[in-house]
Amino acid sequence: MVLGADQVNLIGQVFESYVLEHHRDDILGILREADDEAHYPVVVDALTLFETNMEIGEYFNAFPSEVLTVFDSALRRAALAVLQDAAVGSPHLSLKQNLHARVSGLPVCPELTREHIPKARDVGHFLSVTGTVIRTSLVKVLEFERSYICNKCKHVFAVKADFEQYYAFCRPSACLNEEGCNSTKFTCLSGATSSPACCRDYQEIKIQEQVQRLSVGSIPRCMVVALEDDLVDSCKSGDDITVYGVVMQRWKPFHEGARCDLELVLKANYVKVNNEQLSGVVIDEEVRKEFEDFWEKHRDDPLAGRNEILASLCPQVFGLYLVKLAVAMVLAGGVQRTDATGTRIRGESHLLLVGDPGTGKSQFLKYAVKITPRSVLTAGIGSTSAAAELEHDVEHVLLRAGNLLKNKFDFPFKSLTNRFGGKPKRTFWLNITFLFCVRTG
């Protein structure tokens, strides 16, 4: 089932009138920009839009990809109307073709808003997903459309890349001329001798469920998010974001004898970075007074005050005050300094815990992740190297170390040989936990 012509016209008219009423100033600001080739977003609140016409909300929930395309077309018509109205008094306005409607502010309900990674039943639905960015890829140039010419009737038609097949181009089976040409021979106009004409910026990121929102014993899951046009480079590793987009599935092009693996992907329509909300700590007078009274109480014996603080750190683990002191020092961090030669020396420390299984190493790490606003928990159970975090296509993955705050590699370490190259005499199985604190910015 697809949208009919009457439904498309209704959606376009309602959205165009809504944008002219609520976002005229935003459109005027875009028309004043000098770059006509750049991509410009107009962020639309979904609740306000659906209140205007509830039928639009039903169509949007049923056919999100098709409705978003109609929104973009209606947005361009609205921009043209604003330009014609303001052309007399503002001669420096110019029409922009690359306008995108970005939908945000979905109603807070389980059907539309998710704190966990979507599943197969959510394919084709427009959702709001909250998570932490754990890796970002390089920004690529993506060819999303090719033009073909029929060798028989010389009709030129466009073929779009298939997102579900990793943007592969499927050669048409017959000429698309409406006059009835059935030729099956075509020539691609953007071949090896000419550069692609229709390209856009493209980037993939991977988000992970926030650890503090999971139940005890749950392993955080991950999901790939596809970013295009103005959404590229809108976030970085370590950011807590809310992604509004359509859940889709994709697979590699079919090959004989090869297994077809499906993957769920979130095709983003809008990305909202929540770092300012999560990391902003408001210290009021009551908290400040409590802090001063605490240290005034332990002015004669500050170590007793320190021990009281350590007793409240990771309370599910009894004792181990030395380890708790080390974790507290890592979380508190230090002060970056610059030596006489101009070299920056970081003030953050790293922590390595080595011990038998069941001694509480992971509990300290989970506690550190829980009280840190921006953190990433990575488990490499069963791996034999710290490279467990990387994927098979590492040449296309960029890990920005300046933004990742917390990583964990908890894996068995096996000593196989001695330093002289002899046969292994003893095998040690240790669980190792790393706690990395990396300065952001």
PDB file of C-alpha atoms in Angstrom, residues 323 326-327 330-331 346 349-355 360-369 372 375-381 383-389 404-414 430-438:
ATOM      1  CA  VAL A 323      41.007   0.265  45.182  1.00  0.00           C
ATOM      2  CA  ALA A 326      42.305   4.724  43.134  1.00  0.00           C
ATOM      3  CA  VAL A 327      38.914   4.766  41.381  1.00  0.00           C
ATOM      4  CA  VAL A 330      40.699   8.576  38.411  1.00  0.00           C
ATOM      5  CA  LEU A 331      37.145   9.937  38.424  1.00  0.00           C
ATOM      6  CA  ARG A 346      47.477  15.406  30.667  1.00  0.00           C
ATOM      7  CA  SER A 349      45.066   9.034  35.134  1.00  0.00           C
ATOM      8  CA  HIS A 350      44.340   5.529  33.883  1.00  0.00           C
ATOM      9  CA  LEU A 351      43.603   2.549  36.093  1.00  0.00           C
ATOM     10  CA  LEU A 352      44.447  -1.124  35.607  1.00  0.00           C
ATOM     11  CA  LEU A 353      42.883  -3.709  37.915  1.00  0.00           C
ATOM     12  CA  VAL A 354      44.225  -7.263  37.807  1.00  0.00           C
ATOM     13  CA  GLY A 355      42.691 -10.032  39.867  1.00  0.00           C
ATOM     14  CA  GLY A 360      34.508  -6.964  42.095  1.00  0.00           C
ATOM     15  CA  LYS A 361      36.529  -5.401  39.253  1.00  0.00           C
ATOM     16  CA  SER A 362      33.529  -5.044  36.971  1.00  0.00           C
ATOM     17  CA  GLN A 363      31.475  -3.582  39.812  1.00  0.00           C
ATOM     18  CA  PHE A 364      33.907  -0.696  40.126  1.00  0.00           C
ATOM     19  CA  LEU A 365      33.801  -0.082  36.396  1.00  0.00           C
ATOM     20  CA  LYS A 366      30.002  -0.144  36.235  1.00  0.00           C
ATOM     21  CA  TYR A 367      29.815   2.239  39.165  1.00  0.00           C
ATOM     22  CA  ALA A 368      32.227   4.621  37.450  1.00  0.00           C
ATOM     23  CA  VAL A 369      30.157   4.520  34.263  1.00  0.00           C
ATOM     24  CA  THR A 372      29.849   9.724  34.865  1.00  0.00           C
ATOM     25  CA  SER A 375      30.780   7.300  29.321  1.00  0.00           C
ATOM     26  CA  VAL A 376      31.039   4.205  27.143  1.00  0.00           C
ATOM     27  CA  LEU A 377      31.162   0.651  28.508  1.00  0.00           C
ATOM     28  CA  THR A 378      32.799  -1.878  26.201  1.00  0.00           C
ATOM     29  CA  ALA A 379      33.129  -5.549  27.077  1.00  0.00           C
ATOM     30  CA  GLY A 380      35.627  -7.753  25.226  1.00  0.00           C
ATOM     31  CA  ILE A 381      34.862 -11.061  26.926  1.00  0.00           C
ATOM     32  CA  SER A 383      39.009 -11.770  23.266  1.00  0.00           C
ATOM     33  CA  THR A 384      42.782 -12.087  23.335  1.00  0.00           C
ATOM     34  CA  SER A 385      43.704  -8.480  22.547  1.00  0.00           C
ATOM     35  CA  ALA A 386      42.457  -4.990  23.141  1.00  0.00           C
ATOM     36  CA  ALA A 387      41.573  -4.803  19.466  1.00  0.00           C
ATOM     37  CA  ALA A 388      38.256  -6.471  20.253  1.00  0.00           C
ATOM     38  CA  GLU A 389      36.620  -3.050  20.002  1.00  0.00           C
ATOM     39  CA  LEU A 404      35.809   8.475  24.463  1.00  0.00           C
ATOM     40  CA  LEU A 405      35.725   8.656  28.223  1.00  0.00           C
ATOM     41  CA  LYS A 406      35.369   5.115  29.492  1.00  0.00           C
ATOM     42  CA  ASN A 407      36.322   1.802  27.906  1.00  0.00           C
ATOM     43  CA  LYS A 408      36.435  -1.671  29.356  1.00  0.00           C
ATOM     44  CA  PHE A 409      38.318  -4.692  28.085  1.00  0.00           C
ATOM     45  CA  ASP A 410      37.659  -7.575  30.472  1.00  0.00           C
ATOM     46  CA  PHE A 411      39.264 -10.634  28.939  1.00  0.00           C
ATOM     47  CA  PRO A 412      41.337 -13.685  29.892  1.00  0.00           C
ATOM     48  CA  PHE A 413      45.095 -13.127  29.553  1.00  0.00           C
ATOM     49  CA  LYS A 414      47.199 -16.188  28.812  1.00  0.00           C
ATOM     50  CA  LEU A 430      43.746 -13.388  34.773  1.00  0.00           C
ATOM     51  CA  ASN A 431      40.874 -10.967  34.387  1.00  0.00           C
ATOM     52  CA  ILE A 432      42.071  -7.498  33.508  1.00  0.00           C
ATOM     53  CA  THR A 433      39.962  -4.356  33.709  1.00  0.00           C
ATOM     54  CA  PHE A 434      41.059  -1.064  32.188  1.00  0.00           C
ATOM     55  CA  LEU A 435      39.561   2.275  33.154  1.00  0.00           C
ATOM     56  CA  PHE A 436      40.509   5.007  30.699  1.00  0.00           C
ATOM     57  CA  CYS A 437      39.819   8.688  31.323  1.00  0.00           C
ATOM     58  CA  VAL A 438      40.429  10.797  28.221  1.00  0.00           C
TER      59      VAL A 438
END
